Amino acid sequence: MATTPAEPATILVIGACGQLGLELTEALRQRYGAAQVIAADVRPPQQPELLQGGPFELLDVLDRARLFTLVQQYRPRQIYHLVAMLSATAEKHPQLAWKLNMDGLLNVLDAAVEHQVAQVYWPSSIAVFGPDTPRDNTPQLTVMNPNTVYGISKLAGEQWCEWYHKKYGLDVRSLRYPGLIGYKSLPGGGTTDYAVDIYHKAVAGENFECFLQEDTELPMMYMPDALRATLDLMHAPAEQIKVRSSYNLSGMSFSPQEIAASIRRHVPDFAVSYRPDQRQQIADSWPNSIDDAQARQDWGWQPEFDLDKMTADMLAHLAVSV
Ligand code: AKB
């Protein structure tokens, strides 16, 4: 019996030990069965309990031969390629970031074409926008001009995805994620990471020193919304997918002082100080808020979490784990 996008035979998740990868692998395994979802990463999981019960493969996505061998071996119907060096780290290691973010993507796209993988998912980011972009309600199609290595690599990646779709008919789909916030794992090397760290400090009863200015508003999203958006996008019928670069996606927008105020509704004496560093410049080049009308229209996107709903959920989950 032929499989439909709602029932993939095998799924390969590359970058399964990252902030998004851990949760997406778990969600996919719940949906399709653990044995159907191959988790792959360059290192074994640091929280093995999160990836327990399903297959795991060591894979450096820059090792093209190993990637092709794994794809040939498992014949996945879908690949989720989540590996990337994020914005702050990429500014420190521009060559390595470009190599990882670009060659990794091209290796995956080539492997998918060669081995007839039905669908590929690859995350883009709000980092594709730059200082010339309209900052409020940033539209799907607008001036981009990113000025970070990460943003340049994501914009180029979007255009490669579009090209592989046009040239080879590859069903590659993508979302421009805002900063992602979840309680299961920590992000690393991003500009929006403060919005995860701040909850951990609040629950630990510590003060928080923020590396962005108090009024720096950025687009953000709670992990359950990000997971739902990703799976909904991948399950939408192909004819509904009108954007083959990457979809704008919006959850909420807030500044450090607003998230601190939201936390103080639960932890009244929580203290936050501000010491902006080089990440401020990156944040200043990104939008405040995103217009995701196209995603809503094409495949019915609708976020569920606002700032206060996310705060209540984050604190409840983190409090039980301390
Ligand atoms: C980062 O801060 O680099 C990422 C992103 C917005 O893509 N979280």
Short mmCIF file of C-alpha atoms and ligand atoms in Angstrom, two decimals, residues 86-88 124-127 150 177-180 189-193 286, ligand 1:
data_model
loop_
_atom_site.label_atom_id
_atom_site.label_comp_id
_atom_site.label_asym_id
_atom_site.label_seq_id
_atom_site.Cartn_x
_atom_site.Cartn_y
_atom_site.Cartn_z
CA LEU A 86 23.12 29.59 15.20
CA SER A 87 23.53 33.35 14.94
CA ALA A 88 25.86 34.29 17.80
CA SER A 124 14.96 28.74 8.16
CA SER A 125 14.83 31.66 10.57
CA ILE A 126 13.77 35.27 11.12
CA ALA A 127 17.52 35.87 10.66
CA TYR A 150 23.74 32.81 9.97
CA TYR A 177 11.29 30.04 12.98
CA PRO A 178 11.34 32.85 15.50
CA GLY A 179 13.29 32.23 18.74
CA LEU A 180 12.15 28.84 20.09
CA GLY A 189 24.68 29.89 20.35
CA GLY A 190 21.56 31.88 19.44
CA THR A 191 20.53 35.49 20.04
CA THR A 192 17.11 34.52 21.35
CA ASP A 193 18.53 32.02 23.89
CA TRP A 286 15.95 41.42 13.13
C1 AKB B 1 19.10 32.41 16.94
O1 AKB B 1 18.88 33.21 17.86
O2 AKB B 1 20.15 32.39 16.29
C2 AKB B 1 17.99 31.45 16.56
C3 AKB B 1 17.13 31.96 15.47
C4 AKB B 1 16.25 33.12 15.70
O3 AKB B 1 17.14 31.43 14.39
N1 AKB B 1 17.20 31.13 17.70
#
